[in-house]
Structure formats: structure tokens, C-alpha cells
Coordinates of C-alpha atoms in Angstrom, one line a residue:
M194 CA 73.7 107.9 73.6
F195 CA 72.8 108.2 77.3
T196 CA 72.0 104.5 77.4
V197 CA 75.3 103.5 75.9
V198 CA 77.2 105.6 78.4
L199 CA 75.1 104.2 81.3
M200 CA 75.7 100.6 80.2
R201 CA 79.4 101.1 79.8
S202 CA 79.5 102.7 83.3
V203 CA 77.6 99.8 84.9
F204 CA 79.9 97.2 83.3
F205 CA 83.0 99.1 84.2
F206 CA 82.0 99.2 87.9
L207 CA 80.8 95.6 88.2
P208 CA 83.2 93.3 90.0
R209 CA 85.1 90.7 88.0
N210 CA 87.2 87.7 89.0
A211 CA 90.8 88.9 89.3
H212 CA 92.6 85.6 89.9
A213 CA 95.4 87.6 91.5
Y214 CA 97.5 87.2 94.6
L215 CA 97.7 89.9 97.2
D216 CA 100.9 89.7 99.2
P217 CA 100.3 89.9 103.0
G218 CA 103.1 92.5 103.2
S219 CA 101.2 94.8 100.9
G220 CA 99.0 96.0 103.8
S221 CA 102.0 96.7 105.9
Y222 CA 103.5 98.7 103.0
V223 CA 100.4 100.8 102.6
F224 CA 100.3 101.4 106.4
Q225 CA 104.0 102.6 106.2
I226 CA 103.1 105.0 103.4
V227 CA 100.2 106.5 105.3
L228 CA 102.2 106.7 108.5
A229 CA 105.1 108.4 106.7
F230 CA 102.7 110.9 105.1
V231 CA 101.2 111.8 108.5
L232 CA 104.5 112.1 110.3
G233 CA 106.0 114.1 107.4
G234 CA 103.1 116.5 107.6
L235 CA 103.4 116.9 111.4
Y236 CA 107.2 117.5 111.1
S237 CA 106.6 120.1 108.4
L238 CA 104.1 121.8 110.7
K239 CA 106.6 121.7 113.5
I240 CA 109.3 123.4 111.3
Y241 CA 107.0 126.1 110.0
W242 CA 104.9 126.6 113.2
A243 CA 106.5 130.0 114.0
K244 CA 105.8 131.4 110.5
I245 CA 102.2 130.1 110.7
K246 CA 101.7 131.7 114.1
V247 CA 103.0 135.1 112.9
F248 CA 100.8 134.9 109.7
L249 CA 97.7 134.0 111.7
K250 CA 98.4 136.7 114.3
H251 CA 98.7 139.4 111.6
A252 CA 95.7 138.0 109.7
F253 CA 93.3 138.1 112.7
S254 CA 94.6 141.0 114.7
K255 CA 92.8 144.3 114.8
K256 CA 94.7 147.2 113.2
R257 CA 95.2 150.1 115.5
D258 CA 95.4 153.7 114.1

């Protein structure tokens, strides 16, 4: 059983000829998606920064009696 699973795994990950066309604009599209994800995350951080700061201040401050 292990041999069968191993053989199928090996054949699954071996490269094959795709005979496909990759549009030059595809790289640009992927770059735009990554850039939008990063900028969206930074904007979200900007919006919630005050709440994050208060939470961290309460989490790491020493309690006084």
C-alpha cells in the first residue's frame, strides 16, 4: 500500500508538458493582487491602530493595587 501511494505521489509531482500559453499580463495581474492585499492590510492597520494600541497597553501594563 505504501508503495502505491508513493508511486502516485511521485507521478503527481513530476512535470508534464502543458502546451499552454501564459499571457504576459498575468504577471502584472498577480502583482496587482499582491499589492492590493498589502495595501489593504496596511490601511486596515491604520484604521484600527488606536484600538490595537489600547489593547496592547492594557495587556502589557502592570496592574497597580
